[in-house]
Amino acid sequence: MFERPQSGERAILVHVDFPGESEPEDLLEFTDLVRSAGAEPVATVTASRKAPDSKYYVGSGKAEEVRELLLAEDAELVIFNHELSPSQERNLEKLFSARVLDRTGLILDIFAQRARSFEGKLQVELAQLRHLSTRLIRGWTHLERQKGGIGLRGPGETQLETDRRLLGNRIKQIHKRLGKVRSQRAQGRRARDRAEVPTVSLVGYTNAGKSTLFNRLCEADVYAADQLFATLDPTLRRFDLPGFGPVVLADTVGFVRKLPHELVAAFRSTLEETLEADLLLHVVDAHDTERQTRIEQVNEVLADIGASDVPQLMVYNKIDLSGEPARLLRDTEGRVTRVWCSAATGEGLDLLESALCEYFMPDQVRGWLHLPSSAGRLRARIYKTGEVLTDEPDPAGGWWLEVTISGHELDDLYRREGLEYTLHPDRDSFDVAGAAQAP
């Protein structure tokens, strides 16, 4: 029987073009994925076929070419930029006498390396076990089937059946643990809803700069690097949006073309932060020549998880590389739909914050208020609800406040206190006697 070889780092890459399916940048992204996994691409084999070969995927002639290249380059690993069936993987490994990995296995390996949190590790393990469940026979080829005879009769099941049963039990355990994590996340969302704190979720193609933007806005230290899937575990941070108040920002895993179904299913609880968000910041690499294609692929994944109806604000990041100016783009109704900025330099982030304020406070007003000395509680609530730009005392013990706040919220605050107000554009237009009084 064929013994499955150990994995190595020197890899031969195999990419096949099929009519109407592959795109030109497929191979470049595939090479980046291989490097992100820690492998060293030493050669690339390309081919064109009308349909995959049932035995070797690439056909016997091209498979023999790969085998000869393996020997010439002293490589230990062959990685396909496609999803292979279990039988195809086994046939190729027998032919090559080397480890064979498909695109799904490659992405799962990257996720396994990057998972840090308890939830992230569980989700990766769940995806790996689901992928492995159809490939168990390759891992146990050193074991014979159950034999008869004295001293050789087993408990009634083969080793393969035992492992399938253990695998199923482990998957059930992971589902149960992830269910607890999901309930904890739901509890946290309910608490934010009660506090009326909106959630903004960062989504986008991998390596678009989501984590860098997250760190810049929240003054956090989430790991960010110029590589695919640098961020895996979801991170939530609270930040104070100038002119509005507290907002919860969620940094999520990046998307990629042909994201394995096992990962979409396993990370569904993580992606619920996206599904339940009040607004999605769709981060796009403005320097990427294929950015429109990336946008479409991200929207496809969002549709798969049921988040296609969540409002989006497009954020074109990395203008420091693209050379574009920081700016806003509005639709015919005056609403901001796109923002150009740079998370690396901070250019244009003030425009992004302004766009978020407009979204959450479409009736935002700015001006001066006068509060009497007896309105200390109202003053505290204004601080909590809006942004106080200037706070100056008056000789009678009251305050002059320059504020940016929702007009609806301001009306509600004064109504609770039984007071009336006049919002003045500047201090010089104040009539202090009638600025805040009982009705």
Coordinates of C-alpha atoms in Angstrom, one line a residue:
M1 CA 0.0 0.0 0.0
F2 CA 1.1 3.6 -0.7
E3 CA 2.3 5.4 2.4
R4 CA 1.3 9.1 2.4
P5 CA 4.4 11.3 2.4
Q6 CA 5.2 14.0 4.8
S7 CA 4.7 17.6 3.8
G8 CA 7.5 19.8 2.6
E9 CA 8.1 23.4 1.7
R10 CA 9.5 23.3 -1.9
A11 CA 6.4 23.2 -4.0
I12 CA 5.4 22.7 -7.7
L13 CA 2.3 24.8 -8.6
V14 CA -0.3 23.5 -11.0
H15 CA -2.8 25.8 -12.7
V16 CA -5.3 24.7 -15.4
D17 CA -7.3 27.0 -17.6
F18 CA -10.8 26.0 -18.4
P19 CA -12.9 27.8 -21.1
G20 CA -14.9 30.7 -19.5
E21 CA -13.8 29.9 -15.9
S22 CA -10.3 31.0 -15.1
E23 CA -9.3 34.6 -15.0
P24 CA -5.8 36.1 -15.7
E25 CA -5.0 37.1 -12.1
D26 CA -5.9 33.7 -10.8
L27 CA -2.3 32.5 -11.0
L28 CA -0.9 35.5 -9.2
E29 CA -3.3 35.2 -6.3
F30 CA -2.6 31.4 -6.2
T31 CA 1.1 32.1 -5.9
D32 CA 0.5 34.6 -3.1
L33 CA -1.6 32.0 -1.2
V34 CA 1.2 29.5 -1.5
R35 CA 3.7 32.0 -0.1
S36 CA 1.3 32.9 2.7
A37 CA 1.2 29.3 3.7
G38 CA 5.0 29.3 4.0
A39 CA 5.8 27.2 1.0
E40 CA 8.5 28.1 -1.6
P41 CA 7.2 27.9 -5.2
V42 CA 10.0 26.5 -7.3
A43 CA 8.1 25.9 -10.6
T44 CA 4.7 26.4 -12.1
V45 CA 3.0 24.1 -14.5
T46 CA 0.1 25.4 -16.6
A47 CA -2.3 23.6 -18.9
S48 CA -5.5 24.1 -20.8
R49 CA -8.4 21.6 -20.8
K50 CA -12.0 21.5 -21.7
A51 CA -12.8 19.4 -18.6
P52 CA -10.9 17.9 -15.7
D53 CA -9.4 14.4 -16.2
S54 CA -11.3 12.0 -13.9
K55 CA -8.1 10.2 -12.8
Y56 CA -5.3 12.8 -12.6
Y57 CA -7.3 16.1 -13.2
V58 CA -4.6 17.3 -15.6
G59 CA -4.4 14.2 -17.7
S60 CA -1.7 11.5 -17.7
G61 CA 0.7 13.4 -20.0
K62 CA 0.8 16.6 -17.9
A63 CA 0.9 14.6 -14.7
E64 CA 4.0 12.8 -15.9
E65 CA 5.5 16.2 -16.7
V66 CA 4.8 17.3 -13.1
R67 CA 6.5 14.1 -11.8
E68 CA 9.6 14.8 -13.8
L69 CA 9.7 18.4 -12.6
L70 CA 9.4 17.2 -9.0
L71 CA 12.5 15.1 -9.4
A72 CA 14.4 17.8 -11.2
E73 CA 13.6 20.5 -8.7
D74 CA 13.9 18.3 -5.6
A75 CA 10.5 19.4 -4.5
E76 CA 8.3 17.6 -1.9
L77 CA 4.9 19.2 -2.5
V78 CA 2.5 19.7 -5.4
I79 CA -0.3 22.2 -5.0
F80 CA -3.2 22.5 -7.4
N81 CA -5.1 25.8 -7.8
H82 CA -8.3 23.7 -8.0
E83 CA -10.5 21.5 -5.9
L84 CA -9.5 17.8 -6.3
S85 CA -11.6 14.9 -5.4
P86 CA -10.3 12.4 -2.9
S87 CA -9.6 9.8 -5.6
Q88 CA -7.7 12.3 -7.7
E89 CA -5.5 13.3 -4.7
R90 CA -4.8 9.7 -4.0
N91 CA -3.9 8.8 -7.6
L92 CA -1.7 11.8 -8.0
E93 CA 0.2 11.1 -4.7
K94 CA 0.8 7.5 -5.9
L95 CA 2.2 8.8 -9.2
F96 CA 4.3 11.5 -7.7
S97 CA 5.3 9.8 -4.4
A98 CA 4.9 13.3 -3.0
R99 CA 2.3 15.2 -1.0
V100 CA -0.5 16.7 -3.1
L101 CA -2.6 19.6 -1.9
D102 CA -5.6 21.3 -3.5
R103 CA -6.8 24.9 -3.2
T104 CA -9.2 24.1 -0.3
G105 CA -6.5 22.3 1.7
L106 CA -4.1 25.2 1.1
I107 CA -6.5 27.8 2.4
L108 CA -7.4 25.6 5.4
D109 CA -3.6 25.3 6.2
I110 CA -3.2 29.1 6.1
F111 CA -6.2 29.5 8.4
A112 CA -4.8 26.9 10.8
Q113 CA -1.6 28.8 11.0
R114 CA -3.3 32.2 11.7
A115 CA -6.0 31.1 14.2
R116 CA -5.2 32.6 17.6
S117 CA -8.5 32.8 19.6
F118 CA -10.3 29.8 21.0
E119 CA -13.2 30.4 18.7
G120 CA -10.9 30.7 15.7
K121 CA -9.2 27.5 16.4
L122 CA -12.5 25.7 16.8
Q123 CA -13.8 27.0 13.5
V124 CA -10.6 26.0 11.6
E125 CA -10.7 22.5 13.2
L126 CA -14.3 22.1 12.2
A127 CA -13.5 23.1 8.6
Q128 CA -10.5 20.8 8.5
L129 CA -12.5 17.8 9.9
R130 CA -15.2 18.3 7.3
H131 CA -12.7 18.4 4.6
L132 CA -10.9 15.4 6.0
S133 CA -14.0 13.3 6.4
T134 CA -14.1 12.5 2.7
R135 CA -10.3 11.7 2.7
L136 CA -9.9 9.4 5.6
I137 CA -9.0 6.4 3.6
R138 CA -5.7 8.0 2.5
G139 CA -4.6 8.5 6.1
W140 CA -5.1 4.9 7.1
T141 CA -3.7 3.0 4.2
H142 CA -1.1 1.3 6.5
L143 CA -3.9 -0.5 8.2
E144 CA -5.5 -3.7 6.8
R145 CA -9.1 -4.5 6.9
Q146 CA -10.5 -6.6 9.8
K147 CA -9.2 -10.1 9.6
G148 CA -10.5 -13.4 10.8
G149 CA -8.7 -16.1 12.8
I150 CA -7.7 -16.8 16.4
G151 CA -6.4 -13.6 18.0
L152 CA -7.3 -11.4 15.1
R153 CA -11.0 -10.9 15.5
G154 CA -11.7 -7.2 16.4
P155 CA -14.6 -5.5 18.1
G156 CA -16.8 -5.6 15.0
E157 CA -15.7 -2.5 13.0
T158 CA -12.6 -1.6 10.9
Q159 CA -10.1 1.0 11.9
L160 CA -11.6 3.3 9.2
E161 CA -15.1 2.9 10.6
T162 CA -13.7 3.7 14.1
D163 CA -12.1 6.9 12.9
R164 CA -15.2 8.0 11.1
R165 CA -17.2 7.6 14.2
L166 CA -14.6 9.4 16.3
L167 CA -14.5 12.2 13.7
G168 CA -18.3 12.5 13.8
N169 CA -18.2 12.8 17.6
R170 CA -15.5 15.5 17.5
I171 CA -17.5 17.5 15.0
K172 CA -20.5 17.3 17.3
Q173 CA -18.4 18.5 20.2
I174 CA -17.1 21.5 18.2
H175 CA -20.6 22.4 17.1
K176 CA -21.7 22.4 20.7
R177 CA -18.8 24.6 21.8
L178 CA -19.4 27.0 18.9
G179 CA -23.0 27.2 19.8
K180 CA -22.0 28.5 23.3
V181 CA -19.8 31.1 21.6
R182 CA -22.6 32.1 19.3
S183 CA -24.9 32.6 22.3
Q184 CA -22.3 34.8 24.0
R185 CA -22.0 36.9 20.8
A186 CA -25.7 37.2 20.6
Q187 CA -25.8 38.3 24.3
G188 CA -23.2 41.0 23.5
R189 CA -25.2 42.2 20.6
R190 CA -28.3 42.5 22.7
A191 CA -26.4 44.5 25.3
R192 CA -25.2 46.9 22.5
D193 CA -28.7 47.2 21.2
R194 CA -30.0 48.1 24.6
A195 CA -27.3 50.7 24.9
E196 CA -28.2 51.9 21.4
V197 CA -24.6 51.5 20.3
P198 CA -24.4 50.8 16.5
T199 CA -22.1 48.2 15.0
V200 CA -20.0 48.9 12.0
S201 CA -18.4 45.8 10.3
L202 CA -15.3 45.9 8.1
V203 CA -15.6 43.6 5.1
G204 CA -13.5 43.3 2.0
Y205 CA -11.2 41.2 -0.1
T206 CA -8.2 39.9 1.8
N207 CA -5.2 42.3 2.0
A208 CA -7.4 45.3 1.2
G209 CA -6.1 47.0 4.4
K210 CA -9.0 46.3 6.8
S211 CA -6.9 45.7 9.9
T212 CA -4.7 48.8 9.2
L213 CA -7.9 50.9 9.0
F214 CA -9.2 49.2 12.2
N215 CA -6.0 50.0 14.1
R216 CA -6.1 53.6 12.9
L217 CA -9.7 54.3 13.8
C218 CA -9.7 52.4 17.2
E219 CA -6.0 53.0 18.1
A220 CA -5.7 49.3 18.4
D221 CA -2.8 46.9 17.8
V222 CA -4.4 44.2 15.7
Y223 CA -1.9 42.3 13.6
A224 CA -1.7 43.7 10.1
A225 CA 0.6 42.7 7.3
D226 CA 0.9 42.8 3.5
Q227 CA -0.2 39.2 3.1
L228 CA -3.3 37.2 2.4
F229 CA -5.4 36.3 5.4
A230 CA -3.2 38.3 7.9
T231 CA -6.3 38.6 10.0
L232 CA -8.4 35.6 10.9
D233 CA -9.9 36.0 14.3
P234 CA -12.7 38.6 14.6
T235 CA -12.0 41.6 16.8
L236 CA -14.5 44.1 18.2
R237 CA -13.4 47.5 19.6
R238 CA -15.4 50.5 20.7
F239 CA -14.3 53.9 19.4
D240 CA -15.8 57.4 19.9
L241 CA -17.0 58.8 16.6
P242 CA -16.5 62.6 16.7
G243 CA -19.9 64.3 16.6
F244 CA -21.8 61.2 17.3
G245 CA -20.6 59.1 20.2
P246 CA -19.6 55.4 20.8
V247 CA -19.6 53.0 17.9
V248 CA -18.5 49.3 17.9
L249 CA -16.2 48.5 15.0
A250 CA -15.7 44.8 14.0
D251 CA -12.7 43.6 12.0
T252 CA -13.5 40.3 10.2
V253 CA -11.7 37.7 8.1
G254 CA -11.0 38.8 4.5
F255 CA -12.7 37.1 1.6
V256 CA -11.0 35.5 -1.4
R257 CA -12.1 34.0 -4.7
K258 CA -13.5 30.5 -4.4
L259 CA -13.5 30.6 -0.6
P260 CA -14.0 27.0 0.4
H261 CA -17.5 26.1 1.4
E262 CA -16.2 24.4 4.5
L263 CA -14.8 27.7 5.7
V264 CA -17.9 29.7 4.9
A265 CA -20.0 27.2 6.9
A266 CA -17.4 26.9 9.8
F267 CA -17.0 30.7 10.1
R268 CA -20.7 31.5 9.9
S269 CA -20.9 32.4 13.6
T270 CA -18.0 34.8 13.1
L271 CA -19.6 36.3 10.0
E272 CA -22.8 36.9 12.0
E273 CA -21.1 40.1 13.2
T274 CA -21.3 41.1 9.6
L275 CA -24.9 39.9 9.2
E276 CA -26.1 41.8 12.3
A277 CA -24.1 45.0 11.7
D278 CA -25.9 48.3 11.2
L279 CA -23.4 49.3 8.4
L280 CA -20.7 47.6 6.4
L281 CA -17.6 49.4 5.5
H282 CA -16.6 47.6 2.3
V283 CA -12.8 48.2 2.1
V284 CA -11.4 48.2 -1.4
D285 CA -7.7 48.3 -2.4
A286 CA -7.8 51.4 -4.6
H287 CA -4.4 50.5 -6.0
D288 CA -5.6 47.1 -7.2
T289 CA -6.2 47.0 -11.0
E290 CA -8.8 44.2 -10.4
R291 CA -10.7 46.1 -7.7
Q292 CA -14.0 45.9 -9.5
T293 CA -13.7 42.1 -9.7
R294 CA -12.8 42.0 -6.1
I295 CA -15.9 44.0 -5.2
E296 CA -18.1 41.6 -7.0
Q297 CA -16.5 38.6 -5.3
V298 CA -17.0 40.1 -1.9
N299 CA -20.6 40.8 -2.7
E300 CA -21.1 37.2 -3.7
V301 CA -19.8 36.0 -0.3
L302 CA -22.0 38.5 1.5
A303 CA -25.0 37.1 -0.5
D304 CA -24.0 33.6 0.5
I305 CA -24.1 34.4 4.3
G306 CA -27.3 36.5 3.9
A307 CA -25.7 39.9 4.4
S308 CA -26.4 41.4 0.9
D309 CA -29.2 43.6 2.3
V310 CA -27.0 45.3 5.0
P311 CA -26.2 48.9 4.0
Q312 CA -22.7 49.4 2.6
L313 CA -20.3 52.4 2.5
M314 CA -17.5 51.8 0.0
V315 CA -14.1 52.8 1.4
Y316 CA -11.3 53.0 -1.3
N317 CA -8.2 52.5 0.8
K318 CA -4.5 52.9 -0.2
I319 CA -4.8 56.2 -2.0
D320 CA -1.2 56.8 -1.0
L321 CA -0.3 54.0 -3.5
S322 CA -2.9 54.8 -6.2
G323 CA -2.2 58.6 -6.2
E324 CA -5.9 59.5 -5.9
P325 CA -7.0 62.5 -3.8
A326 CA -9.0 62.0 -0.6
R327 CA -12.6 62.8 -1.4
L328 CA -16.3 61.8 -0.9
L329 CA -18.8 60.7 -3.6
R330 CA -22.5 61.3 -3.0
D331 CA -25.6 59.9 -4.8
T332 CA -28.4 61.9 -6.3
E333 CA -30.1 62.2 -2.9
G334 CA -26.9 63.7 -1.3
R335 CA -26.0 60.6 0.7
V336 CA -22.3 59.6 0.9
T337 CA -21.7 56.3 -1.0
R338 CA -17.9 56.3 -1.4
V339 CA -14.9 57.6 0.5
W340 CA -11.3 57.7 -0.7
C341 CA -8.7 57.5 2.1
S342 CA -5.4 56.0 3.3
A343 CA -5.3 53.9 6.5
A344 CA -1.5 53.9 6.4
T345 CA -1.1 57.7 6.3
G346 CA -4.4 58.8 7.8
E347 CA -5.3 61.0 4.8
G348 CA -9.0 61.2 4.3
L349 CA -10.0 59.5 7.6
D350 CA -11.7 62.7 8.7
L351 CA -13.9 62.4 5.6
L352 CA -14.7 58.8 6.6
E353 CA -15.6 59.8 10.1
S354 CA -17.8 62.6 8.7
A355 CA -19.5 60.1 6.4
L356 CA -20.2 57.8 9.4
C357 CA -21.7 60.7 11.3
E358 CA -23.9 61.6 8.4
Y359 CA -25.1 58.0 8.2
F360 CA -26.0 57.6 11.9
M361 CA -27.2 61.2 12.3
P362 CA -28.8 62.4 9.1
D363 CA -30.4 65.3 11.1
Q364 CA -27.1 66.5 12.6
V365 CA -27.1 70.1 13.7
R366 CA -24.3 72.4 15.0
G367 CA -24.5 75.5 17.1
W368 CA -24.4 77.2 20.5
L369 CA -26.6 76.4 23.5
H370 CA -26.9 78.2 26.8
L371 CA -27.7 76.1 29.9
P372 CA -28.6 77.5 33.3
S373 CA -26.8 76.4 36.4
S374 CA -29.7 74.1 37.3
A375 CA -29.3 72.1 34.1
G376 CA -26.2 70.0 35.1
R377 CA -28.0 66.7 34.3
L378 CA -28.9 68.0 30.8
R379 CA -25.3 69.1 30.3
A380 CA -24.1 65.6 31.1
R381 CA -26.6 64.0 28.8
I382 CA -25.5 66.3 25.9
Y383 CA -21.9 65.2 26.5
K384 CA -23.0 61.6 26.3
T385 CA -25.3 61.9 23.3
G386 CA -23.4 64.4 21.0
E387 CA -20.0 66.1 20.7
V388 CA -19.3 69.2 22.7
L389 CA -16.8 71.3 20.8
T390 CA -16.6 74.2 23.3
D391 CA -17.7 74.5 26.9
E392 CA -17.5 77.9 28.6
P393 CA -19.0 79.0 31.9
D394 CA -21.0 82.2 32.3
P395 CA -21.0 84.6 35.3
A396 CA -24.3 83.2 36.6
G397 CA -23.0 79.7 36.9
G398 CA -24.4 78.3 33.7
W399 CA -22.7 77.2 30.5
W400 CA -22.3 78.1 26.9
L401 CA -21.9 74.9 24.8
E402 CA -20.9 74.6 21.2
V403 CA -22.3 71.2 20.1
T404 CA -22.7 68.9 17.2
I405 CA -25.6 66.6 17.8
S406 CA -28.7 65.0 16.2
G407 CA -31.6 67.4 16.1
H408 CA -34.0 64.7 17.1
E409 CA -31.8 63.7 20.1
L410 CA -31.5 67.3 21.2
D411 CA -35.3 67.8 21.1
D412 CA -35.7 64.7 23.2
L413 CA -33.1 65.7 25.8
Y414 CA -34.8 69.1 26.3
R415 CA -38.3 67.6 26.4
R416 CA -37.2 65.2 29.2
E417 CA -36.0 68.2 31.3
G418 CA -39.0 70.3 30.6
L419 CA -36.9 73.0 28.9
E420 CA -37.0 74.9 25.7
Y421 CA -33.9 75.9 23.7
T422 CA -32.7 78.0 20.8
L423 CA -29.7 76.8 18.8
H424 CA -27.6 79.8 17.8
P425 CA -25.0 79.8 15.0
D426 CA -22.5 81.8 17.2
R427 CA -22.0 83.3 20.6
D428 CA -22.7 86.9 19.5
S429 CA -26.3 86.2 18.6
F430 CA -27.2 84.9 22.1
D431 CA -30.1 86.2 24.2
V432 CA -29.1 84.5 27.4
A433 CA -32.3 85.4 29.2
G434 CA -34.4 83.3 26.8
A435 CA -31.8 80.7 25.8
A436 CA -33.0 77.9 28.1
Q437 CA -36.1 78.4 30.3
A438 CA -39.0 76.5 31.7
P439 CA -42.0 76.4 29.3

